[in-house]
């Protein structure tokens, strides 16, 4: 941790990529591993447009389950530590793959949510965006005022990431002196490519995770442990 702390003290430009692991200690399930499976479905089987068109009820059931867990969840010390860190670094960018709002609840601003937002819904017919904060939607599947089917406002497999958000994330990866990769398996692209882009551009890469991942061999420092314990220590 001393090496990372030294880089953090010197850095004028820091980018952070978070994944489901940062919200795990808040009670939000991750996607992969035993804990992430819902009714034995892998995320790839549910988080795609074909699955939604085939069986919108099933996909909405998954999202309602997750909405109810996220609605009950509170930010943990890891979320708060990152919000604190932002105020101490001149150029700080927080990129999150998570669709929950726990970073924002902890006080982080301008979070680049590359995979969308679970509280947003989008009409497949008229394209209208709705914000719906209800923990679970009573009507399954829910419909828009125009009669169209509503889908979660998130990015599924095979879909493009929101372009303006992605461009900002790329820019942050290209200019960061230090890039922190926190609580992600780093297997989902193009989000995972940010790590390699930052590395090629000369950033120090630090990974924080409870287990090693596919990127662990390519990084500069590995902090082993849960985000809620390690991040407050790192930032103290
Ligand atoms: C802790 C902890 C604790 C636990 N403390 N750590 C290049 C190569 C190969 C494939 C592709 C490629 N480019 C594109 C693809 C295809 C695909 C892809 O990546 N597939 C791979 C899986 C093989 N990508 C896409 O389809 C993307 N779209 C795209 O590329 O479009 C191209 C296009 C261009 C132009 C026009 C049209 C299309 C879209 C990807 C969207 C991913 N969406 C999801 C669902 C979002 C909505 C929702 O939430 O429902 O995003 S899938 C799911 O995975 C979710 C997550 O954000 C994402 C990443 O998961 P994450 O966060 O890493 O979670 P886990 O569970 O995997 O890991 C948790 C980690 O935490 C673990 O490591 C634990 O150890 C750790 N941990 N507790 C610290 N306390
Ligand atoms: Zn509509």
PDB file of C-alpha atoms and ligand atoms in Angstrom:
ATOM      1  CA  UNK A   1       0.000   0.000   0.000  1.00  0.00           C
ATOM      2  CA  UNK A   2       2.947   2.375   0.650  1.00  0.00           C
ATOM      3  CA  UNK A   3       3.870   2.449  -3.043  1.00  0.00           C
ATOM      4  CA  UNK A   4       0.310   3.297  -4.081  1.00  0.00           C
ATOM      5  CA  UNK A   5       0.046   5.910  -1.367  1.00  0.00           C
ATOM      6  CA  UNK A   6       3.209   7.580  -2.695  1.00  0.00           C
ATOM      7  CA  UNK A   7       1.814   7.614  -6.259  1.00  0.00           C
ATOM      8  CA  UNK A   8      -1.450   9.011  -4.940  1.00  0.00           C
ATOM      9  CA  UNK A   9       0.337  11.828  -3.101  1.00  0.00           C
ATOM     10  CA  UNK A  10       2.203  12.890  -6.245  1.00  0.00           C
ATOM     11  CA  UNK A  11      -0.539  12.430  -8.804  1.00  0.00           C
ATOM     12  CA  UNK A  12      -2.317  15.427 -10.278  1.00  0.00           C
ATOM     13  CA  UNK A  13      -4.510  13.244 -12.438  1.00  0.00           C
ATOM     14  CA  UNK A  14      -6.216  10.102 -11.151  1.00  0.00           C
ATOM     15  CA  UNK A  15      -8.879   7.937 -12.777  1.00  0.00           C
ATOM     16  CA  UNK A  16     -10.789   5.186 -11.013  1.00  0.00           C
ATOM     17  CA  UNK A  17     -12.780   2.332 -12.551  1.00  0.00           C
ATOM     18  CA  UNK A  18     -15.182   0.613 -10.168  1.00  0.00           C
ATOM     19  CA  UNK A  19     -17.203  -2.560 -10.561  1.00  0.00           C
ATOM     20  CA  UNK A  20     -19.756  -4.536  -8.610  1.00  0.00           C
ATOM     21  CA  UNK A  21     -17.216  -5.421  -5.892  1.00  0.00           C
ATOM     22  CA  UNK A  22     -17.368  -1.929  -4.414  1.00  0.00           C
ATOM     23  CA  UNK A  23     -21.089  -2.295  -3.723  1.00  0.00           C
ATOM     24  CA  UNK A  24     -20.853  -5.898  -2.489  1.00  0.00           C
ATOM     25  CA  UNK A  25     -20.294  -4.816   1.112  1.00  0.00           C
ATOM     26  CA  UNK A  26     -23.449  -2.690   0.804  1.00  0.00           C
ATOM     27  CA  UNK A  27     -25.453  -5.838   0.045  1.00  0.00           C
ATOM     28  CA  UNK A  28     -25.645  -5.503  -3.749  1.00  0.00           C
ATOM     29  CA  UNK A  29     -24.781  -8.847  -5.389  1.00  0.00           C
ATOM     30  CA  UNK A  30     -21.913  -9.026  -7.880  1.00  0.00           C
ATOM     31  CA  UNK A  31     -22.471 -10.562 -11.318  1.00  0.00           C
ATOM     32  CA  UNK A  32     -20.018 -13.428 -11.432  1.00  0.00           C
ATOM     33  CA  UNK A  33     -19.201 -16.176  -9.007  1.00  0.00           C
ATOM     34  CA  UNK A  34     -21.754 -18.063  -6.958  1.00  0.00           C
ATOM     35  CA  UNK A  35     -23.038 -14.950  -5.220  1.00  0.00           C
ATOM     36  CA  UNK A  36     -23.910 -13.284  -8.524  1.00  0.00           C
ATOM     37  CA  UNK A  37     -26.196 -15.936  -9.930  1.00  0.00           C
ATOM     38  CA  UNK A  38     -29.928 -15.275  -9.837  1.00  0.00           C
ATOM     39  CA  UNK A  39     -32.017 -18.436 -10.311  1.00  0.00           C
ATOM     40  CA  UNK A  40     -28.944 -20.059 -11.940  1.00  0.00           C
ATOM     41  CA  UNK A  41     -28.864 -17.522 -14.824  1.00  0.00           C
ATOM     42  CA  UNK A  42     -25.508 -16.078 -15.826  1.00  0.00           C
ATOM     43  CA  UNK A  43     -25.570 -12.277 -16.440  1.00  0.00           C
ATOM     44  CA  UNK A  44     -24.877 -12.873 -20.156  1.00  0.00           C
ATOM     45  CA  UNK A  45     -28.170 -14.805 -20.384  1.00  0.00           C
ATOM     46  CA  UNK A  46     -30.301 -11.971 -18.977  1.00  0.00           C
ATOM     47  CA  UNK A  47     -28.476  -8.739 -19.800  1.00  0.00           C
ATOM     48  CA  UNK A  48     -29.167  -8.745 -23.517  1.00  0.00           C
ATOM     49  CA  UNK A  49     -31.903  -7.468 -25.821  1.00  0.00           C
ATOM     50  CA  UNK A  50     -32.765 -10.919 -27.227  1.00  0.00           C
ATOM     51  CA  UNK A  51     -33.536 -12.261 -23.747  1.00  0.00           C
ATOM     52  CA  UNK A  52     -35.718  -9.220 -23.083  1.00  0.00           C
ATOM     53  CA  UNK A  53     -37.692  -9.617 -26.303  1.00  0.00           C
ATOM     54  CA  UNK A  54     -38.079 -13.353 -25.730  1.00  0.00           C
ATOM     55  CA  UNK A  55     -39.173 -13.071 -22.110  1.00  0.00           C
ATOM     56  CA  UNK A  56     -39.575  -9.509 -20.781  1.00  0.00           C
ATOM     57  CA  UNK A  57     -41.215 -10.803 -17.608  1.00  0.00           C
ATOM     58  CA  UNK A  58     -38.174 -12.854 -16.664  1.00  0.00           C
ATOM     59  CA  UNK A  59     -35.733 -10.018 -17.307  1.00  0.00           C
ATOM     60  CA  UNK A  60     -37.949  -7.556 -15.407  1.00  0.00           C
ATOM     61  CA  UNK A  61     -38.151 -10.012 -12.528  1.00  0.00           C
ATOM     62  CA  UNK A  62     -34.344  -9.973 -12.335  1.00  0.00           C
ATOM     63  CA  UNK A  63     -34.270  -6.176 -12.392  1.00  0.00           C
ATOM     64  CA  UNK A  64     -37.032  -5.923  -9.766  1.00  0.00           C
ATOM     65  CA  UNK A  65     -35.033  -8.229  -7.503  1.00  0.00           C
ATOM     66  CA  UNK A  66     -31.960  -6.063  -7.973  1.00  0.00           C
ATOM     67  CA  UNK A  67     -33.909  -2.777  -7.638  1.00  0.00           C
ATOM     68  CA  UNK A  68     -35.271  -3.907  -4.286  1.00  0.00           C
ATOM     69  CA  UNK A  69     -31.760  -4.789  -3.012  1.00  0.00           C
ATOM     70  CA  UNK A  70     -30.224  -1.560  -4.302  1.00  0.00           C
ATOM     71  CA  UNK A  71     -33.076   0.525  -2.823  1.00  0.00           C
ATOM     72  CA  UNK A  72     -32.244  -0.878   0.622  1.00  0.00           C
ATOM     73  CA  UNK A  73     -28.488  -0.447   0.232  1.00  0.00           C
ATOM     74  CA  UNK A  74     -26.364   2.343   1.696  1.00  0.00           C
ATOM     75  CA  UNK A  75     -22.898   3.462   0.617  1.00  0.00           C
ATOM     76  CA  UNK A  76     -20.057   1.739   2.480  1.00  0.00           C
ATOM     77  CA  UNK A  77     -16.697   3.210   3.604  1.00  0.00           C
ATOM     78  CA  UNK A  78     -15.225   2.405   0.167  1.00  0.00           C
ATOM     79  CA  UNK A  79     -17.743   4.682  -1.594  1.00  0.00           C
ATOM     80  CA  UNK A  80     -17.125   7.445   0.959  1.00  0.00           C
ATOM     81  CA  UNK A  81     -13.336   7.141   0.651  1.00  0.00           C
ATOM     82  CA  UNK A  82     -13.539   7.718  -3.124  1.00  0.00           C
ATOM     83  CA  UNK A  83     -15.784  10.754  -2.677  1.00  0.00           C
ATOM     84  CA  UNK A  84     -13.216  12.099  -0.209  1.00  0.00           C
ATOM     85  CA  UNK A  85     -10.315  11.367  -2.555  1.00  0.00           C
ATOM     86  CA  UNK A  86     -11.962  13.370  -5.347  1.00  0.00           C
ATOM     87  CA  UNK A  87     -11.707  16.552  -3.297  1.00  0.00           C
ATOM     88  CA  UNK A  88      -7.943  16.116  -2.863  1.00  0.00           C
ATOM     89  CA  UNK A  89      -6.830  15.469  -6.465  1.00  0.00           C
ATOM     90  CA  UNK A  90      -6.831  18.280  -9.055  1.00  0.00           C
ATOM     91  CA  UNK A  91      -8.056  16.048 -11.911  1.00  0.00           C
ATOM     92  CA  UNK A  92     -10.110  13.181 -10.631  1.00  0.00           C
ATOM     93  CA  UNK A  93     -12.458  11.019 -12.699  1.00  0.00           C
ATOM     94  CA  UNK A  94     -14.682   8.295 -11.325  1.00  0.00           C
ATOM     95  CA  UNK A  95     -15.823   5.791 -13.925  1.00  0.00           C
ATOM     96  CA  UNK A  96     -18.283   3.164 -12.724  1.00  0.00           C
ATOM     97  CA  UNK A  97     -19.680   0.081 -14.390  1.00  0.00           C
ATOM     98  CA  UNK A  98     -22.309  -0.073 -11.664  1.00  0.00           C
ATOM     99  CA  UNK A  99     -25.914   0.880 -12.330  1.00  0.00           C
ATOM    100  CA  UNK A 100     -26.620   1.612  -8.645  1.00  0.00           C
ATOM    101  CA  UNK A 101     -26.381   5.150  -7.220  1.00  0.00           C
ATOM    102  CA  UNK A 102     -24.211   4.438  -4.189  1.00  0.00           C
ATOM    103  CA  UNK A 103     -21.269   6.570  -5.382  1.00  0.00           C
ATOM    104  CA  UNK A 104     -23.616   9.538  -5.795  1.00  0.00           C
ATOM    105  CA  UNK A 105     -25.205   8.880  -2.387  1.00  0.00           C
ATOM    106  CA  UNK A 106     -21.711   8.948  -0.863  1.00  0.00           C
ATOM    107  CA  UNK A 107     -21.139  12.397  -2.379  1.00  0.00           C
ATOM    108  CA  UNK A 108     -19.287  11.619  -5.620  1.00  0.00           C
ATOM    109  CA  UNK A 109     -20.148  14.040  -8.432  1.00  0.00           C
ATOM    110  CA  UNK A 110     -20.016  13.600 -12.209  1.00  0.00           C
ATOM    111  CA  UNK A 111     -19.742   9.813 -12.026  1.00  0.00           C
ATOM    112  CA  UNK A 112     -19.245   8.402 -15.527  1.00  0.00           C
ATOM    113  CA  UNK A 113     -21.778   5.571 -15.490  1.00  0.00           C
ATOM    114  CA  UNK A 114     -20.699   3.648 -18.540  1.00  0.00           C
ATOM    115  CA  UNK A 115     -23.354   0.910 -18.171  1.00  0.00           C
ATOM    116  CA  UNK A 116     -26.313   3.183 -17.408  1.00  0.00           C
ATOM    117  CA  UNK A 117     -28.587   3.573 -14.422  1.00  0.00           C
ATOM    118  CA  UNK A 118     -31.013   1.052 -12.951  1.00  0.00           C
ATOM    119  CA  UNK A 119     -33.482   3.810 -11.932  1.00  0.00           C
ATOM    120  CA  UNK A 120     -33.887   4.922 -15.548  1.00  0.00           C
ATOM    121  CA  UNK A 121     -36.364   3.265 -17.885  1.00  0.00           C
ATOM    122  CA  UNK A 122     -36.572   3.725 -21.645  1.00  0.00           C
ATOM    123  CA  UNK A 123     -39.567   3.198 -23.923  1.00  0.00           C
ATOM    124  CA  UNK A 124     -38.932   0.826 -26.820  1.00  0.00           C
ATOM    125  CA  UNK A 125     -41.645   2.605 -28.831  1.00  0.00           C
ATOM    126  CA  UNK A 126     -41.207   6.377 -28.354  1.00  0.00           C
ATOM    127  CA  UNK A 127     -37.711   6.360 -26.788  1.00  0.00           C
ATOM    128  CA  UNK A 128     -38.808   8.494 -23.835  1.00  0.00           C
ATOM    129  CA  UNK A 129     -36.614   8.211 -20.721  1.00  0.00           C
ATOM    130  CA  UNK A 130     -38.381   7.821 -17.410  1.00  0.00           C
ATOM    131  CA  UNK A 131     -36.831   7.992 -13.958  1.00  0.00           C
ATOM    132  CA  UNK A 132     -38.621   5.579 -11.666  1.00  0.00           C
ATOM    133  CA  UNK A 133     -37.244   5.211  -8.143  1.00  0.00           C
ATOM    134  CA  UNK A 134     -39.739   2.574  -6.979  1.00  0.00           C
ATOM    135  CA  UNK A 135     -37.898  -0.386  -5.394  1.00  0.00           C
ATOM    136  CA  UNK A 136     -39.959  -2.814  -7.460  1.00  0.00           C
ATOM    137  CA  UNK A 137     -42.284  -2.052 -10.334  1.00  0.00           C
ATOM    138  CA  UNK A 138     -45.782  -3.396  -9.669  1.00  0.00           C
ATOM    139  CA  UNK A 139     -46.785  -4.049 -13.238  1.00  0.00           C
ATOM    140  CA  UNK A 140     -44.577  -6.655 -14.868  1.00  0.00           C
ATOM    141  CA  UNK A 141     -43.546  -5.849 -17.528  1.00  0.00           C
ATOM    142  CA  UNK A 142     -44.090  -2.078 -17.184  1.00  0.00           C
ATOM    143  CA  UNK A 143     -45.393   0.068 -20.069  1.00  0.00           C
ATOM    144  CA  UNK A 144     -44.986   3.705 -21.151  1.00  0.00           C
ATOM    145  CA  UNK A 145     -47.916   6.179 -21.481  1.00  0.00           C
ATOM    146  CA  UNK A 146     -47.739   5.554 -25.248  1.00  0.00           C
ATOM    147  CA  UNK A 147     -48.337   1.827 -24.703  1.00  0.00           C
ATOM    148  CA  UNK A 148     -44.763   0.836 -25.560  1.00  0.00           C
ATOM    149  CA  UNK A 149     -42.797  -1.648 -23.504  1.00  0.00           C
ATOM    150  CA  UNK A 150     -40.345  -0.076 -21.055  1.00  0.00           C
ATOM    151  CA  UNK A 151     -36.853  -1.493 -20.715  1.00  0.00           C
ATOM    152  CA  UNK A 152     -34.200  -0.803 -18.082  1.00  0.00           C
ATOM    153  CA  UNK A 153     -32.003   2.195 -18.979  1.00  0.00           C
ATOM    154  CA  UNK A 154     -28.829   0.152 -18.839  1.00  0.00           C
ATOM    155  CA  UNK A 155     -26.295  -1.148 -21.353  1.00  0.00           C
ATOM    156  CA  UNK A 156     -26.736  -4.780 -22.314  1.00  0.00           C
ATOM    157  CA  UNK A 157     -24.313  -7.086 -24.124  1.00  0.00           C
ATOM    158  CA  UNK A 158     -24.022  -6.167 -27.787  1.00  0.00           C
ATOM    159  CA  UNK A 159     -25.083  -2.568 -27.123  1.00  0.00           C
ATOM    160  CA  UNK A 160     -23.022   0.559 -27.486  1.00  0.00           C
ATOM    161  CA  UNK A 161     -22.002   2.453 -24.355  1.00  0.00           C
ATOM    162  CA  UNK A 162     -23.421   6.010 -24.035  1.00  0.00           C
ATOM    163  CA  UNK A 163     -21.081   7.827 -26.412  1.00  0.00           C
ATOM    164  CA  UNK A 164     -20.465  11.109 -24.582  1.00  0.00           C
ATOM    165  CA  UNK A 165     -19.824   9.272 -21.292  1.00  0.00           C
ATOM    166  CA  UNK A 166     -17.519   6.769 -22.962  1.00  0.00           C
ATOM    167  CA  UNK A 167     -15.510   9.567 -24.630  1.00  0.00           C
ATOM    168  CA  UNK A 168     -14.939  11.209 -21.257  1.00  0.00           C
ATOM    169  CA  UNK A 169     -13.871   7.866 -19.754  1.00  0.00           C
ATOM    170  CA  UNK A 170     -11.400   7.304 -22.598  1.00  0.00           C
ATOM    171  CA  UNK A 171      -9.969  10.784 -22.145  1.00  0.00           C
ATOM    172  CA  UNK A 172      -9.522  10.176 -18.404  1.00  0.00           C
ATOM    173  CA  UNK A 173      -7.753   6.852 -19.040  1.00  0.00           C
ATOM    174  CA  UNK A 174      -5.425   8.458 -21.590  1.00  0.00           C
ATOM    175  CA  UNK A 175      -4.386  11.291 -19.275  1.00  0.00           C
ATOM    176  CA  UNK A 176      -4.309   9.644 -15.827  1.00  0.00           C
ATOM    177  CA  UNK A 177      -1.007   9.362 -13.988  1.00  0.00           C
ATOM    178  CA  UNK A 178      -2.579   6.801 -11.667  1.00  0.00           C
ATOM    179  CA  UNK A 179      -5.435   4.460 -12.605  1.00  0.00           C
ATOM    180  CA  UNK A 180      -7.212   2.501  -9.841  1.00  0.00           C
ATOM    181  CA  UNK A 181      -9.191  -0.601 -10.808  1.00  0.00           C
ATOM    182  CA  UNK A 182     -11.534  -1.451  -7.967  1.00  0.00           C
ATOM    183  CA  UNK A 183     -13.829  -4.441  -7.429  1.00  0.00           C
ATOM    184  CA  UNK A 184     -14.182  -5.572 -11.003  1.00  0.00           C
ATOM    185  CA  UNK A 185     -13.418  -8.889 -12.696  1.00  0.00           C
ATOM    186  CA  UNK A 186     -12.256  -6.785 -15.702  1.00  0.00           C
ATOM    187  CA  UNK A 187     -13.724  -9.251 -18.188  1.00  0.00           C
ATOM    188  CA  UNK A 188     -16.382  -7.018 -19.727  1.00  0.00           C
ATOM    189  CA  UNK A 189     -15.301  -4.886 -22.656  1.00  0.00           C
ATOM    190  CA  UNK A 190     -14.961  -2.124 -23.632  1.00  0.00           C
ATOM    191  CA  UNK A 191     -14.885  -0.997 -19.950  1.00  0.00           C
ATOM    192  CA  UNK A 192     -11.930  -3.307 -19.214  1.00  0.00           C
ATOM    193  CA  UNK A 193      -9.983  -1.833 -22.133  1.00  0.00           C
ATOM    194  CA  UNK A 194      -9.625   1.397 -20.125  1.00  0.00           C
ATOM    195  CA  UNK A 195      -7.039  -0.366 -17.962  1.00  0.00           C
ATOM    196  CA  UNK A 196      -4.892  -1.235 -20.978  1.00  0.00           C
ATOM    197  CA  UNK A 197      -5.356   2.210 -22.515  1.00  0.00           C
ATOM    198  CA  UNK A 198      -4.224   3.883 -19.285  1.00  0.00           C
ATOM    199  CA  UNK A 199      -1.249   1.524 -19.026  1.00  0.00           C
ATOM    200  CA  UNK A 200      -0.145   2.218 -22.595  1.00  0.00           C
ATOM    201  CA  UNK A 201      -0.446   5.953 -21.934  1.00  0.00           C
ATOM    202  CA  UNK A 202       1.984   5.601 -19.016  1.00  0.00           C
ATOM    203  CA  UNK A 203      -0.255   5.458 -15.934  1.00  0.00           C
ATOM    204  CA  UNK A 204       0.589   3.398 -12.880  1.00  0.00           C
ATOM    205  CA  UNK A 205      -2.157   0.779 -12.573  1.00  0.00           C
ATOM    206  CA  UNK A 206      -3.286  -0.320  -9.122  1.00  0.00           C
ATOM    207  CA  UNK A 207      -5.854  -3.053  -8.628  1.00  0.00           C
ATOM    208  CA  UNK A 208      -7.930  -3.488  -5.479  1.00  0.00           C
ATOM    209  CA  UNK A 209      -9.830  -6.759  -5.210  1.00  0.00           C
ATOM    210  CA  UNK A 210     -10.457  -9.657  -2.860  1.00  0.00           C
ATOM    211  CA  UNK A 211      -9.095 -12.041  -5.502  1.00  0.00           C
ATOM    212  CA  UNK A 212      -6.653 -11.868  -8.391  1.00  0.00           C
ATOM    213  CA  UNK A 213      -8.217 -11.269 -11.812  1.00  0.00           C
ATOM    214  CA  UNK A 214      -7.313 -11.505 -15.491  1.00  0.00           C
ATOM    215  CA  UNK A 215      -5.408  -8.206 -15.268  1.00  0.00           C
ATOM    216  CA  UNK A 216      -3.437  -8.883 -12.070  1.00  0.00           C
ATOM    217  CA  UNK A 217      -0.291  -9.977 -13.938  1.00  0.00           C
ATOM    218  CA  UNK A 218      -0.195  -6.732 -15.935  1.00  0.00           C
ATOM    219  CA  UNK A 219      -0.565  -4.202 -13.159  1.00  0.00           C
ATOM    220  CA  UNK A 220       1.879  -2.246 -10.983  1.00  0.00           C
ATOM    221  CA  UNK A 221       0.467  -2.839  -7.508  1.00  0.00           C
ATOM    222  CA  UNK A 222      -2.218  -5.137  -6.108  1.00  0.00           C
ATOM    223  CA  UNK A 223      -4.112  -4.289  -2.933  1.00  0.00           C
ATOM    224  CA  UNK A 224      -5.759  -7.453  -1.625  1.00  0.00           C
ATOM    225  CA  UNK A 225      -8.874  -7.118   0.470  1.00  0.00           C
ATOM    226  CA  UNK A 226     -12.368  -5.692   0.618  1.00  0.00           C
ATOM    227  CA  UNK A 227     -12.896  -2.137  -0.684  1.00  0.00           C
ATOM    228  CA  UNK A 228     -14.625  -1.034   2.502  1.00  0.00           C
ATOM    229  CA  UNK A 229     -11.483  -1.772   4.503  1.00  0.00           C
ATOM    230  CA  UNK A 230      -8.672  -1.007   2.073  1.00  0.00           C
ATOM    231  CA  UNK A 231      -9.886   2.282   0.555  1.00  0.00           C
ATOM    232  CA  UNK A 232     -10.284   4.193   3.848  1.00  0.00           C
ATOM    233  CA  UNK A 233      -6.797   2.980   4.901  1.00  0.00           C
ATOM    234  CA  UNK A 234      -5.294   4.017   1.584  1.00  0.00           C
ATOM    235  CA  UNK A 235      -6.797   7.473   1.706  1.00  0.00           C
ATOM    236  CA  UNK A 236      -6.188   8.131   5.422  1.00  0.00           C
TER     237      UNK A 236
HETATM  238  C1  LIG B   1     -14.596  -7.292  -4.328  1.00  0.00           C
HETATM  239  C2  LIG B   1     -15.401  -7.329  -3.214  1.00  0.00           C
HETATM  240  C3  LIG B   1     -15.079  -6.521  -2.212  1.00  0.00           C
HETATM  241  C4  LIG B   1     -16.253  -8.795  -4.663  1.00  0.00           C
HETATM  242  N1  LIG B   1     -13.985  -5.716  -2.352  1.00  0.00           N
HETATM  243  N2  LIG B   1     -13.549  -6.580  -4.556  1.00  0.00           N
HETATM  244  C5  LIG B   1     -13.717  -7.524 -26.669  1.00  0.00           C
HETATM  245  C6  LIG B   1     -13.295  -8.763 -26.272  1.00  0.00           C
HETATM  246  C7  LIG B   1     -14.213  -9.723 -25.835  1.00  0.00           C
HETATM  247  C8  LIG B   1     -15.591  -9.453 -25.813  1.00  0.00           C
HETATM  248  C9  LIG B   1     -16.010  -8.206 -26.219  1.00  0.00           C
HETATM  249  C10 LIG B   1     -15.094  -7.272 -26.632  1.00  0.00           C
HETATM  250  N3  LIG B   1     -15.775  -6.122 -26.944  1.00  0.00           N
HETATM  251  C11 LIG B   1     -17.095  -6.335 -26.721  1.00  0.00           C
HETATM  252  C12 LIG B   1     -17.281  -7.599 -26.314  1.00  0.00           C
HETATM  253  C13 LIG B   1     -18.595  -8.215 -25.990  1.00  0.00           C
HETATM  254  C14 LIG B   1     -19.100  -7.892 -24.627  1.00  0.00           C
HETATM  255  C15 LIG B   1     -18.121  -8.477 -23.602  1.00  0.00           C
HETATM  256  O1  LIG B   1     -17.334  -7.800 -22.994  1.00  0.00           O
HETATM  257  N4  LIG B   1     -18.187  -9.786 -23.392  1.00  0.00           N
HETATM  258  C16 LIG B   1     -17.294 -10.481 -22.448  1.00  0.00           C
HETATM  259  C17 LIG B   1     -18.043 -10.864 -21.169  1.00  0.00           C
HETATM  260  C18 LIG B   1     -16.729 -11.683 -23.145  1.00  0.00           C
HETATM  261  N5  LIG B   1     -19.289  -6.469 -24.433  1.00  0.00           N
HETATM  262  C19 LIG B   1     -20.394  -5.851 -24.837  1.00  0.00           C
HETATM  263  O2  LIG B   1     -21.281  -6.438 -25.426  1.00  0.00           O
HETATM  264  C20 LIG B   1     -20.491  -4.350 -24.607  1.00  0.00           C
HETATM  265  N6  LIG B   1     -20.928  -3.694 -25.787  1.00  0.00           N
HETATM  266  C21 LIG B   1     -20.169  -3.597 -26.879  1.00  0.00           C
HETATM  267  O3  LIG B   1     -19.026  -3.942 -26.908  1.00  0.00           O
HETATM  268  O4  LIG B   1     -20.820  -3.064 -27.949  1.00  0.00           O
HETATM  269  C22 LIG B   1     -20.169  -2.974 -29.213  1.00  0.00           C
HETATM  270  C23 LIG B   1     -21.035  -2.119 -30.104  1.00  0.00           C
HETATM  271  C24 LIG B   1     -20.451  -1.083 -30.788  1.00  0.00           C
HETATM  272  C25 LIG B   1     -21.248  -0.301 -31.623  1.00  0.00           C
HETATM  273  C26 LIG B   1     -22.609  -0.550 -31.751  1.00  0.00           C
HETATM  274  C27 LIG B   1     -23.187  -1.591 -31.023  1.00  0.00           C
HETATM  275  C28 LIG B   1     -22.389  -2.371 -30.196  1.00  0.00           C
HETATM  276  C29 LIG B   1     -21.563  -4.025 -23.550  1.00  0.00           C
HETATM  277  C30 LIG B   1     -21.269  -4.597 -22.223  1.00  0.00           C
HETATM  278  C31 LIG B   1     -22.429  -4.318 -21.264  1.00  0.00           C
HETATM  279  C32 LIG B   1     -22.278  -5.017 -19.936  1.00  0.00           C
HETATM  280  N7  LIG B   1     -23.465  -4.898 -19.199  1.00  0.00           N
HETATM  281  C33 LIG B   1     -23.569  -5.433 -17.836  1.00  0.00           C
HETATM  282  C34 LIG B   1     -25.031  -5.308 -17.399  1.00  0.00           C
HETATM  283  C35 LIG B   1     -25.368  -3.841 -17.121  1.00  0.00           C
HETATM  284  C36 LIG B   1     -26.782  -3.659 -16.698  1.00  0.00           C
HETATM  285  C37 LIG B   1     -27.096  -4.269 -15.369  1.00  0.00           C
HETATM  286  O5  LIG B   1     -26.411  -3.981 -14.364  1.00  0.00           O
HETATM  287  O6  LIG B   1     -28.019  -5.050 -15.347  1.00  0.00           O
HETATM  288  O7  LIG B   1     -22.705  -4.707 -16.957  1.00  0.00           O
HETATM  289  S1  LIG B   1     -22.962  -7.107 -17.670  1.00  0.00           S
HETATM  290  C38 LIG B   1     -22.292  -6.889 -16.062  1.00  0.00           C
HETATM  291  O8  LIG B   1     -20.837  -7.049 -16.105  1.00  0.00           O
HETATM  292  C39 LIG B   1     -22.531  -5.406 -15.719  1.00  0.00           C
HETATM  293  C40 LIG B   1     -21.244  -5.028 -15.049  1.00  0.00           C
HETATM  294  O9  LIG B   1     -21.080  -3.622 -15.049  1.00  0.00           O
HETATM  295  C41 LIG B   1     -20.222  -5.769 -15.868  1.00  0.00           C
HETATM  296  C42 LIG B   1     -18.906  -5.960 -15.190  1.00  0.00           C
HETATM  297  O10 LIG B   1     -19.024  -6.732 -14.042  1.00  0.00           O
HETATM  298  P1  LIG B   1     -18.141  -6.409 -12.752  1.00  0.00           P
HETATM  299  O11 LIG B   1     -18.533  -5.096 -12.198  1.00  0.00           O
HETATM  300  O12 LIG B   1     -16.723  -6.582 -13.068  1.00  0.00           O
HETATM  301  O13 LIG B   1     -18.690  -7.512 -11.729  1.00  0.00           O
HETATM  302  P2  LIG B   1     -18.171  -9.029 -11.506  1.00  0.00           P
HETATM  303  O14 LIG B   1     -19.206  -9.722 -10.735  1.00  0.00           O
HETATM  304  O15 LIG B   1     -17.728  -9.641 -12.776  1.00  0.00           O
HETATM  305  O16 LIG B   1     -16.844  -8.849 -10.624  1.00  0.00           O
HETATM  306  C43 LIG B   1     -16.913  -8.376  -9.291  1.00  0.00           C
HETATM  307  C44 LIG B   1     -15.480  -8.304  -8.763  1.00  0.00           C
HETATM  308  O17 LIG B   1     -15.502  -7.732  -7.473  1.00  0.00           O
HETATM  309  C45 LIG B   1     -14.797  -9.679  -8.631  1.00  0.00           C
HETATM  310  O18 LIG B   1     -13.503  -9.593  -9.202  1.00  0.00           O
HETATM  311  C46 LIG B   1     -14.716  -9.898  -7.123  1.00  0.00           C
HETATM  312  O19 LIG B   1     -13.559 -10.620  -6.735  1.00  0.00           O
HETATM  313  C47 LIG B   1     -14.662  -8.478  -6.614  1.00  0.00           C
HETATM  314  N8  LIG B   1     -15.162  -8.263  -5.267  1.00  0.00           N
HETATM  315  N9  LIG B   1     -16.434  -8.278  -3.446  1.00  0.00           N
HETATM  316  C48 LIG B   1     -13.258  -5.780  -3.514  1.00  0.00           C
HETATM  317  N10 LIG B   1     -15.778  -6.459  -1.077  1.00  0.00           N
HETATM  318 ZN1  LIG B   2     -43.394   5.496 -25.035  1.00  0.00          ZN
END
